[in-house]
């Protein structure tokens, strides 16, 4: 560890110590809240359906879950983990922990041996991991069967790309890793869910056998631009706003708050959240935490729009998204230039008329 890394560690430790117990509680409670919404629920239902179907068919199907960072892949895993918790069963020879799902995140290089070691660690294996790829793979197969695993979530699998492509397609190392995944699928009765960013789709679809196995694809995206009109029984403003309200309601279960200003019943507030976060669930979560801390620091029992205004810190990606829309909307560009006046736009300080202009500009 060099001096800069050491200083960063010390600074972070000091920051953690500076947090009061209530602040720690607020952060922990909101960040650990699992909120389902239509995109998450659709993917969740699809996985459950695939697991059930794979119990009765020989040619099993598997799934890809695709989304940029912060769009809900971890939330989907958390939702599944909470729904299907491990169960301890008693046998004549003792106790055995049976678990439906195994979840782990992968990192480069995704060689067969490295993937086998990662899965073994996720299974809780405490022995040596110095064996050959074949030895470790055999151990993976044994432990998957013993644990009763029905579905495996492998996150960050877009890192397979780092193994390389050449003019003739896959490199030797990439082909070897894909063949290892196919072999694991063939030798188990487990449903596989590969999770990653959009490049993963192209990588999988370039292999005919992998494309056939992973034919079900679910996309997790940022919340859409809030609209005033209802579609399919639920407006996009209500979806995004309802997500925020669920987080705020969780905060109000703590002793520090009594109530909050609603976003689910207020399309203007939902539009403000969208402009502040580009609709990304992880950014929304962070903003709600910051607003709740603002309320706590001020001694306020009600979390309001004013706390969001103080908590808001414009991110580069949000400014980039708004700039992209402005390029094709001159009316929006004129409004933005009038509002900003050389400083960062704070959506929570806009009046309803200006907010409507911006929201309509986003939609158009």
Coordinates of C-alpha atoms in Angstrom, one line a residue:
X1 CA 0.0 0.0 0.0
X2 CA 1.5 3.4 -1.0
X3 CA 1.2 6.6 1.0
X4 CA -1.8 7.9 -1.1
X5 CA -3.7 4.6 -0.6
X6 CA -2.9 4.7 3.1
X7 CA -4.1 8.3 3.4
X8 CA -7.3 7.4 1.7
X9 CA -7.9 4.5 4.0
X10 CA -7.3 6.7 7.1
X11 CA -9.6 9.4 5.7
X12 CA -12.3 6.9 5.1
X13 CA -12.0 5.5 8.6
X14 CA -12.2 9.0 10.1
X15 CA -15.3 9.7 8.0
X16 CA -17.0 6.5 9.2
X17 CA -16.2 7.5 12.8
X18 CA -17.6 11.0 12.2
X19 CA -21.0 9.5 11.4
X20 CA -23.4 9.6 14.3
X21 CA -25.4 6.5 15.2
X22 CA -28.7 8.0 13.8
X23 CA -26.9 8.8 10.5
X24 CA -25.5 5.3 10.3
X25 CA -29.0 3.9 10.9
X26 CA -30.5 6.1 8.2
X27 CA -27.9 5.1 5.6
X28 CA -28.1 1.4 6.5
X29 CA -31.9 1.3 6.6
X30 CA -32.6 3.0 3.3
X31 CA -29.7 1.4 1.4
X32 CA -30.8 -2.1 2.5
X33 CA -34.4 -1.5 1.4
X34 CA -35.3 -3.7 -1.6
X35 CA -37.9 -2.1 -3.8
X36 CA -39.5 -4.0 -6.6
X37 CA -40.9 -2.2 -9.7
X38 CA -42.3 -3.4 -13.0
X39 CA -38.9 -4.0 -14.7
X40 CA -37.5 -5.8 -11.7
X41 CA -40.8 -7.8 -11.2
X42 CA -40.8 -8.9 -14.8
X43 CA -37.3 -10.2 -14.6
X44 CA -38.0 -11.9 -11.2
X45 CA -41.1 -13.6 -12.6
X46 CA -39.2 -14.7 -15.7
X47 CA -36.5 -16.3 -13.6
X48 CA -39.0 -18.1 -11.3
X49 CA -40.8 -19.3 -14.4
X50 CA -37.6 -20.6 -16.0
X51 CA -36.6 -22.5 -12.8
X52 CA -40.0 -24.2 -12.7
X53 CA -40.0 -25.1 -16.4
X54 CA -36.5 -26.5 -16.2
X55 CA -37.6 -29.0 -13.6
X56 CA -39.8 -30.8 -16.1
X57 CA -38.0 -30.3 -19.5
X58 CA -34.7 -31.8 -20.7
X59 CA -33.6 -28.9 -22.9
X60 CA -33.3 -26.3 -20.2
X61 CA -33.4 -22.5 -20.9
X62 CA -31.3 -19.9 -19.2
X63 CA -31.4 -16.2 -18.9
X64 CA -29.5 -13.0 -19.4
X65 CA -30.1 -10.0 -17.2
X66 CA -28.8 -6.8 -18.9
X67 CA -28.4 -3.4 -17.4
X68 CA -26.0 -0.6 -16.8
X69 CA -24.5 0.0 -13.4
X70 CA -27.1 1.1 -10.8
X71 CA -30.1 -0.1 -12.7
X72 CA -31.2 -2.9 -10.4
X73 CA -29.2 -6.1 -11.0
X74 CA -28.2 -6.3 -7.3
X75 CA -31.7 -5.4 -6.3
X76 CA -33.0 -8.4 -8.3
X77 CA -30.6 -10.7 -6.6
X78 CA -31.6 -9.3 -3.2
X79 CA -35.3 -9.8 -4.0
X80 CA -34.6 -13.4 -5.0
X81 CA -32.5 -14.1 -1.9
X82 CA -35.2 -12.8 0.4
X83 CA -37.9 -14.8 -1.3
X84 CA -36.0 -18.0 -1.3
X85 CA -33.9 -18.2 1.9
X86 CA -31.7 -21.2 2.7
X87 CA -33.4 -23.9 4.6
X88 CA -31.8 -26.3 7.1
X89 CA -33.0 -29.8 6.8
X90 CA -32.4 -32.6 9.4
X91 CA -31.1 -36.0 8.3
X92 CA -30.0 -39.1 10.3
X93 CA -26.4 -38.0 9.8
X94 CA -27.0 -34.5 10.9
X95 CA -28.0 -31.1 9.5
X96 CA -27.7 -30.0 5.8
X97 CA -28.2 -26.4 4.6
X98 CA -30.2 -26.4 1.3
X99 CA -30.3 -23.2 -0.7
X100 CA -32.3 -22.4 -3.8
X101 CA -30.0 -19.7 -5.2
X102 CA -26.3 -19.0 -5.4
X103 CA -25.2 -15.4 -6.2
X104 CA -21.7 -14.3 -6.9
X105 CA -19.9 -11.6 -8.8
X106 CA -17.1 -12.3 -11.2
X107 CA -14.0 -10.3 -12.1
X108 CA -11.3 -10.6 -14.7
X109 CA -9.8 -12.9 -15.9
X110 CA -12.8 -15.2 -16.3
X111 CA -10.8 -18.4 -16.9
X112 CA -12.5 -21.7 -16.1
X113 CA -10.2 -22.2 -13.0
X114 CA -11.0 -18.7 -11.7
X115 CA -14.7 -19.1 -12.2
X116 CA -14.6 -22.5 -10.4
X117 CA -12.8 -20.9 -7.5
X118 CA -15.2 -18.0 -7.3
X119 CA -18.2 -20.3 -7.2
X120 CA -16.6 -22.5 -4.6
X121 CA -16.0 -19.5 -2.4
X122 CA -19.6 -18.4 -2.8
X123 CA -20.7 -21.9 -1.8
X124 CA -18.7 -21.5 1.4
X125 CA -16.0 -24.0 0.6
X126 CA -13.2 -23.6 3.2
X127 CA -10.6 -26.0 1.8
X128 CA -7.7 -25.5 -0.6
X129 CA -8.3 -23.9 -4.0
X130 CA -4.9 -24.9 -5.4
X131 CA -6.2 -27.8 -7.5
X132 CA -6.4 -28.0 -11.3
X133 CA -9.3 -26.6 -13.2
X134 CA -10.8 -30.1 -13.7
X135 CA -10.4 -30.9 -10.0
X136 CA -12.0 -27.6 -8.9
X137 CA -14.8 -28.1 -11.4
X138 CA -15.6 -31.6 -10.1
X139 CA -15.8 -30.1 -6.6
X140 CA -18.2 -27.4 -7.9
X141 CA -20.5 -30.0 -9.4
X142 CA -20.5 -32.0 -6.1
X143 CA -21.2 -29.0 -3.9
X144 CA -23.9 -27.6 -6.1
X145 CA -25.7 -31.0 -5.9
X146 CA -25.2 -31.2 -2.1
X147 CA -26.5 -27.7 -1.5
X148 CA -29.6 -28.2 -3.6
X149 CA -28.8 -25.2 -5.8
X150 CA -31.6 -24.5 -8.4
X151 CA -30.4 -21.2 -9.9
X152 CA -27.0 -19.5 -10.1
X153 CA -26.6 -15.8 -10.6
X154 CA -23.2 -14.8 -12.1
X155 CA -22.8 -11.0 -12.2
X156 CA -20.3 -9.0 -14.2
X157 CA -20.0 -11.7 -16.9
X158 CA -19.3 -9.0 -19.5
X159 CA -15.7 -9.4 -18.3
X160 CA -15.6 -12.4 -20.5
X161 CA -14.8 -9.9 -23.3
X162 CA -11.5 -9.2 -21.7
X163 CA -10.4 -12.7 -22.9
X164 CA -10.4 -11.3 -26.4
X165 CA -11.9 -11.7 -29.8
X166 CA -10.0 -12.1 -33.1
X167 CA -10.7 -11.9 -36.8
X168 CA -12.2 -15.5 -36.7
X169 CA -14.4 -14.8 -33.7
X170 CA -13.6 -15.9 -30.2
X171 CA -10.0 -16.1 -28.9
X172 CA -8.8 -19.5 -27.6
X173 CA -9.2 -18.4 -24.0
X174 CA -12.7 -17.0 -24.5
X175 CA -13.8 -20.1 -26.3
X176 CA -12.4 -22.2 -23.4
X177 CA -14.3 -20.2 -20.8
X178 CA -17.6 -20.4 -22.8
X179 CA -17.2 -24.1 -23.2
X180 CA -16.7 -24.4 -19.5
X181 CA -20.0 -22.6 -18.8
X182 CA -21.7 -24.9 -21.3
X183 CA -20.2 -27.9 -19.7
X184 CA -21.4 -26.8 -16.3
X185 CA -24.9 -26.3 -17.7
X186 CA -24.9 -29.8 -19.3
X187 CA -23.7 -31.5 -16.1
X188 CA -26.1 -29.9 -13.7
X189 CA -29.9 -29.4 -13.4
X190 CA -29.3 -25.7 -12.4
X191 CA -30.8 -22.7 -14.1
X192 CA -28.1 -20.1 -15.0
X193 CA -28.6 -16.4 -14.9
X194 CA -25.7 -14.4 -16.5
X195 CA -25.8 -10.7 -15.5
X196 CA -23.9 -7.9 -17.0
X197 CA -23.8 -4.8 -19.1
X198 CA -25.1 -4.6 -22.7
X199 CA -21.9 -5.9 -24.4
X200 CA -22.7 -9.3 -22.9
X201 CA -25.6 -9.8 -25.3
X202 CA -23.4 -9.5 -28.4
X203 CA -20.8 -11.9 -26.9
X204 CA -23.4 -14.5 -26.1
X205 CA -25.3 -14.2 -29.4
X206 CA -22.1 -14.7 -31.4
X207 CA -22.1 -18.3 -30.2
X208 CA -24.9 -20.3 -31.6
X209 CA -25.1 -22.8 -28.7
X210 CA -24.9 -20.1 -26.0
X211 CA -27.5 -18.0 -27.9
X212 CA -29.9 -21.0 -27.9
X213 CA -29.3 -21.7 -24.2
X214 CA -29.6 -18.1 -23.2
X215 CA -32.6 -17.1 -25.3
X216 CA -34.5 -15.2 -22.6
X217 CA -33.2 -11.7 -22.1
X218 CA -34.5 -9.1 -19.6
X219 CA -33.3 -5.5 -19.7
X220 CA -33.1 -3.4 -16.5
X221 CA -33.1 0.3 -17.5
X222 CA -33.4 3.6 -15.7
X223 CA -36.9 4.7 -15.0
X224 CA -38.5 6.4 -18.0
X225 CA -39.2 10.1 -18.2
X226 CA -42.2 10.8 -16.0
X227 CA -45.4 11.5 -17.9
X228 CA -48.7 13.0 -16.9
X229 CA -50.8 10.5 -18.8
X230 CA -51.6 7.0 -17.6
X231 CA -50.5 4.0 -19.7
X232 CA -51.3 0.4 -18.9
X233 CA -53.0 1.5 -15.7
X234 CA -49.9 3.2 -14.1
X235 CA -48.2 6.4 -15.2
X236 CA -44.4 6.5 -15.4
X237 CA -44.5 9.3 -12.8
X238 CA -46.2 7.0 -10.4
X239 CA -43.7 4.2 -11.0
X240 CA -40.7 6.5 -10.3
X241 CA -42.5 8.4 -7.6
X242 CA -43.7 5.2 -6.0
X243 CA -40.1 4.0 -5.8
X244 CA -39.1 7.2 -4.0
X245 CA -42.1 7.0 -1.6
X246 CA -41.2 3.4 -0.6
X247 CA -37.7 4.5 0.4
X248 CA -39.1 7.5 2.3
X249 CA -41.7 5.4 4.0
X250 CA -39.0 3.1 5.2
X251 CA -37.1 6.1 6.6
X252 CA -40.2 7.1 8.4
X253 CA -40.3 3.8 10.2
X254 CA -37.3 5.0 12.2
X255 CA -37.7 7.2 15.3
X256 CA -36.3 10.3 13.6
X257 CA -39.1 11.1 11.1
X258 CA -42.9 11.2 11.1
X259 CA -43.9 11.9 7.5
X260 CA -42.6 12.9 4.1
X261 CA -43.6 14.9 1.0
X262 CA -45.0 12.4 -1.5
X263 CA -43.5 11.9 -4.9
X264 CA -45.8 9.1 -6.1
X265 CA -48.9 11.4 -6.0
X266 CA -47.1 14.4 -7.4
X267 CA -45.9 14.2 -11.1
X268 CA -44.0 17.5 -10.6
X269 CA -41.9 15.9 -7.8
X270 CA -41.4 12.8 -9.9
X271 CA -40.1 14.9 -12.8
X272 CA -37.6 16.6 -10.4
X273 CA -36.3 13.3 -9.3
X274 CA -35.8 12.2 -12.9
X275 CA -34.0 15.4 -13.8
X276 CA -31.7 15.0 -10.8
X277 CA -30.8 11.3 -11.3
X278 CA -31.5 10.5 -15.0
X279 CA -33.9 7.9 -13.5
X280 CA -31.2 5.6 -12.3
X281 CA -32.4 3.6 -9.2
X282 CA -29.0 3.6 -7.5
X283 CA -28.7 7.4 -7.8
X284 CA -32.3 7.8 -6.6
X285 CA -31.4 5.7 -3.5
X286 CA -28.4 7.8 -2.8
X287 CA -30.4 11.1 -3.2
X288 CA -33.1 9.9 -0.8
X289 CA -30.4 9.0 1.8
X290 CA -28.8 12.4 1.5
X291 CA -32.2 14.2 1.8
X292 CA -33.1 12.2 4.9
X293 CA -29.8 13.1 6.4
X294 CA -30.5 16.8 5.6
X295 CA -33.8 16.5 7.4
X296 CA -32.2 14.8 10.4
X297 CA -29.4 17.4 10.7
X298 CA -32.0 20.2 10.6
X299 CA -34.1 18.5 13.3
X300 CA -37.0 18.2 11.0
X301 CA -39.5 15.4 11.5
X302 CA -40.9 15.7 7.9
X303 CA -38.7 15.0 4.9
X304 CA -39.6 17.7 2.2
X305 CA -38.6 18.9 -1.2
X306 CA -36.4 21.5 0.5
X307 CA -34.2 18.7 1.9
X308 CA -33.8 17.2 -1.5
X309 CA -32.8 20.6 -2.9
X310 CA -30.1 20.9 -0.3
X311 CA -29.0 17.3 -0.8
X312 CA -28.8 17.5 -4.6
X313 CA -25.3 17.4 -6.1
X314 CA -25.3 17.4 -10.0
X315 CA -23.5 14.5 -11.5
X316 CA -21.7 14.6 -14.8
X317 CA -23.9 11.8 -16.3
X318 CA -27.1 13.7 -15.4
X319 CA -25.8 16.9 -17.0
X320 CA -24.8 14.9 -20.1
X321 CA -28.2 13.3 -20.4
X322 CA -30.0 16.7 -20.2
X323 CA -27.5 18.2 -22.7
X324 CA -28.2 15.3 -25.1
X325 CA -31.9 16.1 -25.1
X326 CA -31.3 19.9 -25.4
X327 CA -29.4 19.2 -28.7
X328 CA -32.7 18.2 -30.4
X329 CA -35.0 20.6 -28.6
X330 CA -34.3 24.3 -29.1
X331 CA -37.2 25.4 -26.8
X332 CA -35.7 23.3 -24.0
X333 CA -32.2 24.7 -24.7
X334 CA -33.6 28.3 -24.4
X335 CA -35.3 27.5 -21.2
X336 CA -32.3 25.8 -19.7
X337 CA -30.0 28.7 -20.6
X338 CA -32.4 31.1 -19.0
X339 CA -32.7 29.0 -15.8
X340 CA -29.1 28.0 -15.4
X341 CA -27.3 31.4 -15.9
X342 CA -23.8 29.9 -15.4
X343 CA -24.6 27.6 -12.5
X344 CA -25.7 24.0 -12.2
X345 CA -29.5 23.5 -12.5
X346 CA -31.2 22.3 -9.3
X347 CA -34.5 20.6 -10.3
X348 CA -35.8 20.9 -6.8
X349 CA -35.7 24.7 -6.9
X350 CA -37.7 25.0 -10.2
X351 CA -41.3 26.3 -10.2
X352 CA -44.0 24.1 -11.8
X353 CA -44.1 26.1 -15.1
X354 CA -40.3 25.8 -15.7
X355 CA -40.4 22.2 -14.6
X356 CA -43.2 21.4 -17.1
X357 CA -41.2 22.9 -19.9
X358 CA -38.2 20.8 -19.0
X359 CA -40.3 17.6 -18.7
X360 CA -42.0 18.2 -22.0
X361 CA -38.6 18.8 -23.5
X362 CA -37.4 15.5 -22.2
X363 CA -40.4 13.7 -23.6
X364 CA -40.1 15.3 -27.0

